[in-house]
Short mmCIF file of C-alpha atoms in Angstrom, two decimals:
data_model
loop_
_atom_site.label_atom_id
_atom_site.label_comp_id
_atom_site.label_asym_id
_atom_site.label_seq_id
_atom_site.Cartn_x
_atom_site.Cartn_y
_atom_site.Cartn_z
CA UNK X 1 20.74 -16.33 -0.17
CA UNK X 2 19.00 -13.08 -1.56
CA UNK X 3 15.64 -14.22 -3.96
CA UNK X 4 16.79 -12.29 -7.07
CA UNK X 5 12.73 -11.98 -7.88
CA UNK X 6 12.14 -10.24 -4.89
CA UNK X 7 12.64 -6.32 -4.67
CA UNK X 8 10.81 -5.97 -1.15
CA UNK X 9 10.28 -7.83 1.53
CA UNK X 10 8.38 -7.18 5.10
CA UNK X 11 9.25 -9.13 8.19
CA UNK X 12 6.72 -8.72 11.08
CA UNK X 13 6.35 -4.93 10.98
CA UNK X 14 5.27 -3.14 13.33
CA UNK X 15 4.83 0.79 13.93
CA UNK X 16 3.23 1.40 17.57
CA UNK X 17 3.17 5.66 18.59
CA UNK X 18 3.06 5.98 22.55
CA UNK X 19 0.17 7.90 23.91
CA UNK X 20 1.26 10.00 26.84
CA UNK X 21 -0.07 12.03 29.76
CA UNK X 22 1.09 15.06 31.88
CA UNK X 23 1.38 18.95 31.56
CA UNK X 24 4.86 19.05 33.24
CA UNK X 25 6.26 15.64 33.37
CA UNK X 26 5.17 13.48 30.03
CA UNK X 27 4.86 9.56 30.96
CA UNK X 28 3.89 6.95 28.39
CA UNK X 29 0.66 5.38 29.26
CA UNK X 30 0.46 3.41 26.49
CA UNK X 31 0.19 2.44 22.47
CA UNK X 32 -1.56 2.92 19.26
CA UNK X 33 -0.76 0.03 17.57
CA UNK X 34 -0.97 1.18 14.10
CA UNK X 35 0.46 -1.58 12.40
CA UNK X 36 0.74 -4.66 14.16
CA UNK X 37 2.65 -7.59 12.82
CA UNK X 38 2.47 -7.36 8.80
CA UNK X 39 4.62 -9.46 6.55
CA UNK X 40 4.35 -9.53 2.65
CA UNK X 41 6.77 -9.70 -0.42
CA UNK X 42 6.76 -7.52 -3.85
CA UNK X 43 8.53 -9.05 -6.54
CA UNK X 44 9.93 -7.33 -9.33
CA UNK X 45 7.29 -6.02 -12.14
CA UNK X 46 4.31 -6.38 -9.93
CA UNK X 47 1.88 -4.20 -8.42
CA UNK X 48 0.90 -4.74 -4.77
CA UNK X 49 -2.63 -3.05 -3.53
CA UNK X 50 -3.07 -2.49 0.24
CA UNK X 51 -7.01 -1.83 0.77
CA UNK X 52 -8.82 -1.05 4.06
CA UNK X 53 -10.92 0.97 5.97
CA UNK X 54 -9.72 4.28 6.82
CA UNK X 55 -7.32 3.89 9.84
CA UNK X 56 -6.82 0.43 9.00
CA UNK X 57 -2.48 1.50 8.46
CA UNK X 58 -2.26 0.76 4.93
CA UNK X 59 -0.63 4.55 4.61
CA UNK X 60 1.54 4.03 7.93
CA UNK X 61 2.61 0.81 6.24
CA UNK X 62 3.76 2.50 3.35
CA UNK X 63 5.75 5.40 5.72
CA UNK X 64 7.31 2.75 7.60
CA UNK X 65 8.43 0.93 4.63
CA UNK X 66 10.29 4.14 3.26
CA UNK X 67 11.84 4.57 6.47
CA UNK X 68 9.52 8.33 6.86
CA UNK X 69 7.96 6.24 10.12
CA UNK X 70 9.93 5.35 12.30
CA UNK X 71 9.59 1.49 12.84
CA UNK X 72 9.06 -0.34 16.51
CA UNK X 73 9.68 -4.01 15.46
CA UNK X 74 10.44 -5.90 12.28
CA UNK X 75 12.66 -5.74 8.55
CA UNK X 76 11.93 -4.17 5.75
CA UNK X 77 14.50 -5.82 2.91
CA UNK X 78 14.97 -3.86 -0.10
CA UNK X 79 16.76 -5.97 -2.52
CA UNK X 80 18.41 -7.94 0.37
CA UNK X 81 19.22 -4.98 2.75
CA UNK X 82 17.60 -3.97 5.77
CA UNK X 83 16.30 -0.23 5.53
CA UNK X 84 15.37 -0.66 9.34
CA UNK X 85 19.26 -1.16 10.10
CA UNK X 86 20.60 1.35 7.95
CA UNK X 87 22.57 4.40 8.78
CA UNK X 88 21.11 7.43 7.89
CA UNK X 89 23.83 7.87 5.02
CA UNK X 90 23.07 4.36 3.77
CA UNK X 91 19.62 5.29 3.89
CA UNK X 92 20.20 8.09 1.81
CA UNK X 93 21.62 6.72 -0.88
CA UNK X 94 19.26 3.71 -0.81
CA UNK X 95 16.57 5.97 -0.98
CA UNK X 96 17.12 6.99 -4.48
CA UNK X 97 15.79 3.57 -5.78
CA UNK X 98 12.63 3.84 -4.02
CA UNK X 99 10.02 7.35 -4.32
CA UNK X 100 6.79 8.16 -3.45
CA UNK X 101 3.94 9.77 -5.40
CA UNK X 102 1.73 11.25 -2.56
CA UNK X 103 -2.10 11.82 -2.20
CA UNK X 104 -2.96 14.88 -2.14
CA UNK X 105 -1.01 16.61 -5.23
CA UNK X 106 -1.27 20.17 -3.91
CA UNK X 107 -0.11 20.13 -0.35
CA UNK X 108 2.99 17.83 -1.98
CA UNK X 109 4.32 20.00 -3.77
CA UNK X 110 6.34 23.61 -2.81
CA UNK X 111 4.23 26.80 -4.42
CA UNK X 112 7.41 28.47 -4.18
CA UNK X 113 9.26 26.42 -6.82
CA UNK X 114 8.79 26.26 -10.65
CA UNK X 115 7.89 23.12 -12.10
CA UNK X 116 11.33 22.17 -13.48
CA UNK X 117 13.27 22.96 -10.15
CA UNK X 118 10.13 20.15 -8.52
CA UNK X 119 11.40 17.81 -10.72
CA UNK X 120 14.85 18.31 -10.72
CA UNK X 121 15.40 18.56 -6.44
CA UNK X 122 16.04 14.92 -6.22
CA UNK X 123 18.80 14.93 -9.08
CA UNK X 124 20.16 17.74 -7.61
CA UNK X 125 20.24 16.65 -3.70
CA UNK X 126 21.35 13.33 -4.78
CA UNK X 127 23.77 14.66 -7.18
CA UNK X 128 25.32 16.85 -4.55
CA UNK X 129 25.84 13.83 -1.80
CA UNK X 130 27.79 12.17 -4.74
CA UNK X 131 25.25 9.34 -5.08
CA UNK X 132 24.92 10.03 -9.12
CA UNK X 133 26.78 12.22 -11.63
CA UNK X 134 24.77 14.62 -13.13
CA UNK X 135 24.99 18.16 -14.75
CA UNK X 136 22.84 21.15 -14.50
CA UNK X 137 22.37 20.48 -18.73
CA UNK X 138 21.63 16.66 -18.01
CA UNK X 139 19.29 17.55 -15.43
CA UNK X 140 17.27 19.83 -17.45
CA UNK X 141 17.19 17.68 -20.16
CA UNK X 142 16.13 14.79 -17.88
CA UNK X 143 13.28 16.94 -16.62
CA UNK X 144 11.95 18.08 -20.31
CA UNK X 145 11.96 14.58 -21.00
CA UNK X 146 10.05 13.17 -18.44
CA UNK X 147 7.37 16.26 -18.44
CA UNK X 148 6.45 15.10 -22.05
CA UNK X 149 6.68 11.49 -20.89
CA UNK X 150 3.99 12.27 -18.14
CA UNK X 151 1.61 14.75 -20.67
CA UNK X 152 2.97 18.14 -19.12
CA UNK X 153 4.05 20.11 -22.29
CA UNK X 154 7.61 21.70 -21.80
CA UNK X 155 6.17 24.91 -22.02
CA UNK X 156 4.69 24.38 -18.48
CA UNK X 157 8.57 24.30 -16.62
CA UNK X 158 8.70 27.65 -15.67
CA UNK X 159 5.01 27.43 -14.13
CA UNK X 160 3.87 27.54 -10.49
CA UNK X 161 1.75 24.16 -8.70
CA UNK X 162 -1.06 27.06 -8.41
CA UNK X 163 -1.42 27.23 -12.37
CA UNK X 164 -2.26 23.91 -12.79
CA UNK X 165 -5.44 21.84 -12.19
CA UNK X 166 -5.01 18.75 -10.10
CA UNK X 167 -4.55 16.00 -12.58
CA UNK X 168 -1.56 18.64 -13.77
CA UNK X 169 -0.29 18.21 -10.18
CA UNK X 170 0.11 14.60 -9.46
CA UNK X 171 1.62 14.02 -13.20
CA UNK X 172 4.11 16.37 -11.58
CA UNK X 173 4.37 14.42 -8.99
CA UNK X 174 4.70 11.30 -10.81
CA UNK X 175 7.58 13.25 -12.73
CA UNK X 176 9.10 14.17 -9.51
CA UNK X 177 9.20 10.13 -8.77
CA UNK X 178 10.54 8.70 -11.70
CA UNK X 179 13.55 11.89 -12.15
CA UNK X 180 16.26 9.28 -9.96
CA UNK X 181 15.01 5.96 -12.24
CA UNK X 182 13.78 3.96 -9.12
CA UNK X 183 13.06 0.75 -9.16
CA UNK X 184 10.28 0.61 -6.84
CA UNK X 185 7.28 3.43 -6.93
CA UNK X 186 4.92 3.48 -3.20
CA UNK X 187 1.84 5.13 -4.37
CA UNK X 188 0.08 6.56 -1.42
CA UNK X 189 -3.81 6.78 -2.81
CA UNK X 190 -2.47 8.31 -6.15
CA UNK X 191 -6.14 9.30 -7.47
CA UNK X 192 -8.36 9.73 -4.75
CA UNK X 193 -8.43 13.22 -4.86
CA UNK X 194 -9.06 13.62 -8.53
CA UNK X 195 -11.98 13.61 -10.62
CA UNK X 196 -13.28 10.44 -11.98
CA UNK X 197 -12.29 11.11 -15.19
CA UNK X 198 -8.66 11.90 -14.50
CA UNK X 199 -8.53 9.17 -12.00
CA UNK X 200 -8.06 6.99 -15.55
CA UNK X 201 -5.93 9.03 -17.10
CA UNK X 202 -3.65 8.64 -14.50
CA UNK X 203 -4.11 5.16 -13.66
CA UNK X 204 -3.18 4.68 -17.57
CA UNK X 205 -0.61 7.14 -17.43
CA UNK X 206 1.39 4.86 -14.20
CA UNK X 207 0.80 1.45 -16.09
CA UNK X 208 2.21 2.77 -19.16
CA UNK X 209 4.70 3.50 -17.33
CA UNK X 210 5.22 0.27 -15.07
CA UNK X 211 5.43 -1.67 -18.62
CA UNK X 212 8.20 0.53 -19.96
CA UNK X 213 10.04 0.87 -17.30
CA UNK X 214 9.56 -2.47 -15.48
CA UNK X 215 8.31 -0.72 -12.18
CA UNK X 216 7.44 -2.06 -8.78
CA UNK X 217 4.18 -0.45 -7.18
CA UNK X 218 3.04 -0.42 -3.45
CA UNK X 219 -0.09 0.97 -4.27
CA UNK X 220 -2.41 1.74 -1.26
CA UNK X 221 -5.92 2.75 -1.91
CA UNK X 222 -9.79 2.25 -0.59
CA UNK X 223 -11.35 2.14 -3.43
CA UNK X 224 -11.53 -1.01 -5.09
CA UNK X 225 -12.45 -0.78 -8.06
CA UNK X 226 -9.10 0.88 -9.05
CA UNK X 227 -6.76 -1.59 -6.85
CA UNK X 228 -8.62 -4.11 -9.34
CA UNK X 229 -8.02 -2.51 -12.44
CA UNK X 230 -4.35 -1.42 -11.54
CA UNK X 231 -2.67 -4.26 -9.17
CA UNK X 232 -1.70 -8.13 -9.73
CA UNK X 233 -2.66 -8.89 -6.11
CA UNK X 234 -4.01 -7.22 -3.29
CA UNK X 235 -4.15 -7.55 0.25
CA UNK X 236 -6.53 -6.59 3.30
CA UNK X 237 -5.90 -4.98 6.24
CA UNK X 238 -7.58 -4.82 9.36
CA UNK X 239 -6.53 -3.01 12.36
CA UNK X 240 -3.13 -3.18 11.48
CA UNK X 241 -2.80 -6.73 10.15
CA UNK X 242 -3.22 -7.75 6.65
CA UNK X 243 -6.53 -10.54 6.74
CA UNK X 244 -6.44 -11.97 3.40
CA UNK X 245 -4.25 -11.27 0.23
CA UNK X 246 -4.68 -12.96 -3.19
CA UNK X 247 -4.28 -12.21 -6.81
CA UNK X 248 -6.75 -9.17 -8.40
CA UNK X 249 -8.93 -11.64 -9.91
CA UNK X 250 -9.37 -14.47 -7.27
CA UNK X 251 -9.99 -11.94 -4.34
CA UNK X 252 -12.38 -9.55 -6.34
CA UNK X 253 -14.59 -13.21 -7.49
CA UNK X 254 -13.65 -15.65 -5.11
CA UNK X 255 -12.75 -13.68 -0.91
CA UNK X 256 -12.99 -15.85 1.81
CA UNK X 257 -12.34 -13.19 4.96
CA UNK X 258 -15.57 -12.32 5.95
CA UNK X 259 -14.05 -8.55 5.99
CA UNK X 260 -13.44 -8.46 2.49
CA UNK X 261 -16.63 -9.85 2.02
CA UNK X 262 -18.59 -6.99 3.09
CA UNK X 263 -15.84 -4.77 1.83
CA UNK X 264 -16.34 -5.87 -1.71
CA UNK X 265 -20.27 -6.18 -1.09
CA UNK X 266 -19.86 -2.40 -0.50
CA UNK X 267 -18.98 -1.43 -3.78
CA UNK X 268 -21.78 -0.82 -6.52
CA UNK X 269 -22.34 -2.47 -9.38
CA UNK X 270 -23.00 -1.02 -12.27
CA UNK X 271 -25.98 -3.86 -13.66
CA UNK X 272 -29.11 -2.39 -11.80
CA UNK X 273 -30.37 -6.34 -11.73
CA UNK X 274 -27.44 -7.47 -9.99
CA UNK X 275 -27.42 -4.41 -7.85
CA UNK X 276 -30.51 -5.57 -6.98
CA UNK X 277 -30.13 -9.09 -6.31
CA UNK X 278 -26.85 -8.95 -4.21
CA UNK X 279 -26.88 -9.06 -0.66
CA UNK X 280 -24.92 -6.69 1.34
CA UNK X 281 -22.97 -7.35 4.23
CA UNK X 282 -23.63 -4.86 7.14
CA UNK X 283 -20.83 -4.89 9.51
CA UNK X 284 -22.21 -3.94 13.51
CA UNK X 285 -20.40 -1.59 15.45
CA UNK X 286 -16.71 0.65 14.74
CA UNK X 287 -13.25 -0.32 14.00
CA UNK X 288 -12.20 -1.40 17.84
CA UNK X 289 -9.29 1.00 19.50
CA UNK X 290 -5.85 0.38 18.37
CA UNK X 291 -4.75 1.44 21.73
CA UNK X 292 -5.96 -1.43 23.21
CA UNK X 293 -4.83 -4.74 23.52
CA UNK X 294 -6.65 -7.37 23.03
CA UNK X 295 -6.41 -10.59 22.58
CA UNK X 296 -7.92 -13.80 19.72
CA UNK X 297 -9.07 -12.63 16.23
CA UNK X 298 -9.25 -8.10 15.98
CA UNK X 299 -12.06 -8.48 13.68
CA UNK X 300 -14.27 -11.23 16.02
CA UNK X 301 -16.47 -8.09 17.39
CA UNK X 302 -17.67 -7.28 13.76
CA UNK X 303 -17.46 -10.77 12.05
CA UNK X 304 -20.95 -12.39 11.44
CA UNK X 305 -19.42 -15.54 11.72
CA UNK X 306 -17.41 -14.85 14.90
CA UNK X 307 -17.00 -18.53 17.43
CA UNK X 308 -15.78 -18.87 20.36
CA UNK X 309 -11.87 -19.94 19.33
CA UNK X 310 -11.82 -16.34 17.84
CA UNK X 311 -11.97 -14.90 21.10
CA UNK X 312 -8.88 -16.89 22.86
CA UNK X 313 -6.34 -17.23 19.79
CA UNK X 314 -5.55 -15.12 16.70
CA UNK X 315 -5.28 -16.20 13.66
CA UNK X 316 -2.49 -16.09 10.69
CA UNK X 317 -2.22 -15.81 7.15
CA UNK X 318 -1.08 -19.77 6.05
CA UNK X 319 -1.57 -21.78 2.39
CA UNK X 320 -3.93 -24.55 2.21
CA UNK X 321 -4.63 -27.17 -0.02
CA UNK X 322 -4.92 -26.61 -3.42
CA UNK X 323 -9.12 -27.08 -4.52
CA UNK X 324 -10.29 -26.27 -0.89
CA UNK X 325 -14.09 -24.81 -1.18
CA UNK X 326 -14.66 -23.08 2.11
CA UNK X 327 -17.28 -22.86 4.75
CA UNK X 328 -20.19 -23.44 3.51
CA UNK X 329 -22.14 -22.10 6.64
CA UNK X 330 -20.99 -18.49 6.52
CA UNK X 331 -21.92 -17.98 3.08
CA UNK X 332 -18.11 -18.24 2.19
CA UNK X 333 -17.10 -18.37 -1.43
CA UNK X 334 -15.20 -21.21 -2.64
CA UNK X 335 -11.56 -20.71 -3.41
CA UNK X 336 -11.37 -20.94 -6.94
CA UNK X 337 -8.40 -22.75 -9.11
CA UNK X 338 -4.77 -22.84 -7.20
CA UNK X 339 -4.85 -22.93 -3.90
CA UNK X 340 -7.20 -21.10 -1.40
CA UNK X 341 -5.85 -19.77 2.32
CA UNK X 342 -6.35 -21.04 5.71
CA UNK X 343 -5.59 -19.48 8.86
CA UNK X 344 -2.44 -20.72 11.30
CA UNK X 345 -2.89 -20.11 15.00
CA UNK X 346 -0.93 -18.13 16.93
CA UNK X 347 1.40 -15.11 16.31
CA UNK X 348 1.09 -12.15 14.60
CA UNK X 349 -0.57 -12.13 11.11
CA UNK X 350 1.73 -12.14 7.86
CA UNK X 351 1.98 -13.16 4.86
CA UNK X 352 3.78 -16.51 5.01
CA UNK X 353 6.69 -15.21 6.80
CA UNK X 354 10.21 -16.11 7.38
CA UNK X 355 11.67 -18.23 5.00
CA UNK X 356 8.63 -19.15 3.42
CA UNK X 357 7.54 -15.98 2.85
CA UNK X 358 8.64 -16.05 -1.22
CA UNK X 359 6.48 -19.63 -1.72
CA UNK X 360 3.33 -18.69 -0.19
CA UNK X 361 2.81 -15.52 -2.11
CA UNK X 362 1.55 -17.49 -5.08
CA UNK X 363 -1.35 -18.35 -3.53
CA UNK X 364 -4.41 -17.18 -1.92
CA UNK X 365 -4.16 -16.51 1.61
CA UNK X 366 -6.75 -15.78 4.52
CA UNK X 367 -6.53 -14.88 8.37
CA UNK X 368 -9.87 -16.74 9.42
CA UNK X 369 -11.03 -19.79 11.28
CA UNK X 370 -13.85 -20.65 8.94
CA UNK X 371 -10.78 -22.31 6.96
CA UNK X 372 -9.13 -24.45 9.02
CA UNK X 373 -8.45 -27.92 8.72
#
């Protein structure tokens, strides 16, 4: 039975690209695993933040779950279907509910094409594969209305990407994404190559628009002080598995992974006193090779708390009891109010997964042995 609440949801996904060898004859010698096992719901009306280190797959995440990356395992179930099963005309017309506002807001958009013909191309290709009914007239007047919807005055249609500053671009771009009325908007690091300034325009810009329009957001990002102010709930990935996920306020005052500790001790405060006071977590050593499997815990070579069961088994994502304070020992924060997370053993990490997938996401869940019972 489909979960009416649920818009998305991601069954042990996983997106591995074969590294081969040979001038003459090519022969697979073995994988990057980008994304290794990941499993999370979006329900309808919320805003999902995927934060990491660079390399970490939140972006390859977001690929495979628009079907641009190919996938090597898993579902991705968009209001009950399987995009990973679909036919490639299926997938086509599937596609319309679900766009993407890139990063970079120059290289994503044609300089060849005016500003109204950006906007329009979806209508149009859509339009022409029968998917939706639309005229030339409704088009244009679809794409005047949105412009003004997203601050670009209707004077700018006839204007080239190269006459506009970047902020200009990605409101463009947002344009571009909202022309087919989806119902679900992946925003691959929206404002991380804008000016500080326009960052919050922006950022105000897509939640005015989430309210009206009762949009879905992916949002992937590594900064995170704007997955805070934007998203309902975030998760963490690490070497292509999510470690911990929570709601925006319990992760940003109360993390338990002992990666998101140090992520979040990474960010600066803007009291000088509590600058000050803080201690900062120092991770040793690099982001181990993707390529290479290993097996236990893929963050035990970093972790400051790292034991010896990290090294034989690998944890999972897993509710705990309601009230549970932690480990005191590490330094761990106490999970605050309803419901902290505990790691599973064994298996690839998620969050929840299967069945139970829709009742765990309430809660606050963590990939680490410093939480088990």
């Amino acid at each position: 039975m489909v979960n009416e609440e649920i818009l998305l949801e991601v069954r042990g996904l996983k997106v591995h690209f074969p590294i081969e060898k040979g001038i003459i004859t090519r022969r697979r010698v073995g994988w990057v695993r980008a994304v290794d096992g990941v499993d999370f719901t979006l329900r309808r009306g919320e805003s999902l933040g995927l934060v990491g280190e660079s390399g970490c797959g939140k972006t390859t995440t977001a690929m495979a779950v628009a079907r641009l990356e190919a996938l090597s395992a898993g579902q991705v179930l968009f209001e009950g279907r399987d995009l990973a099963s679909m036919a490639n005309a299926e997938l086509n017309r599937a596609r319309k509910d679900f766009q993407i506002v890139f990063q970079d807001p120059w290289s994503s958009l044609d300089p060849r094409m005016r500003v109204r013909d950006i906007i329009a191309e979806p209508l149009r290709i859509h339009a022409g594969r029968g998917h939706i009914a639309a005229t030339e007239a409704e088009i244009a007047e679809r794409v005047l209305a949105l412009m003004e919807r997203c601050g670009l005055s209707k004077d700018f249609a006839t204007r080239y990407p190269h006459e506009f500053s970047g902020g200009q671009r990605q409101r463009i771009g947002i344009a571009r994404a909202l022309v087919l009325g989806p119902k679900l908007i992946i925003a691959d690091e929206p404002v991380s190559a804008l000016d500080v300034s326009i960052q919050s325009q922006i950022l105000n810009l897509l939640k005015d628009l989430q309210k009206e329009l009762g949009l879905t957001f992916l949002f992937i990002a590594h900064d995170l002080a704007v997955v805070e102010y934007f998203c309902s709930r975030i998760a963490v990935m690490y070497l292509g598995r999510i470690v911990e996920t929570a709601s925006s306020y319990e992760l940003n005052r109360a993390p338990l992974h002992p990666y998101t500790k140090a992520l979040l001790s990474a960010v600066p405060l803007p009291d000088p006193k509590r600058e000050r006071e803080r201690r900062r977590i120092i991770l040793k050593g690099d982001v181990p090779s993707p390529s290479v499997e290993r097996p236990g815990c893929p963050f035990r070579e970093r972790c400051p708390e790292a034991m010896d069961r990290c090294e034989r088994e690998a944890p999972t994502l897993r509710p705990v009891n309601p009230g549970r304070t932690g480990h005191e020992a590490g330094g761990g924060v106490g999970a605050s109010g309803g419901g902290a997370g505990v790691a599973d053993f064994g298996g690839a990490g998620g969050l929840g997964g299967g069945n139970g997938v829709g009742r765990a996401e309430s809660g606050h869940l963590v990939s680490c042995f410093l939480y088990a019972d």
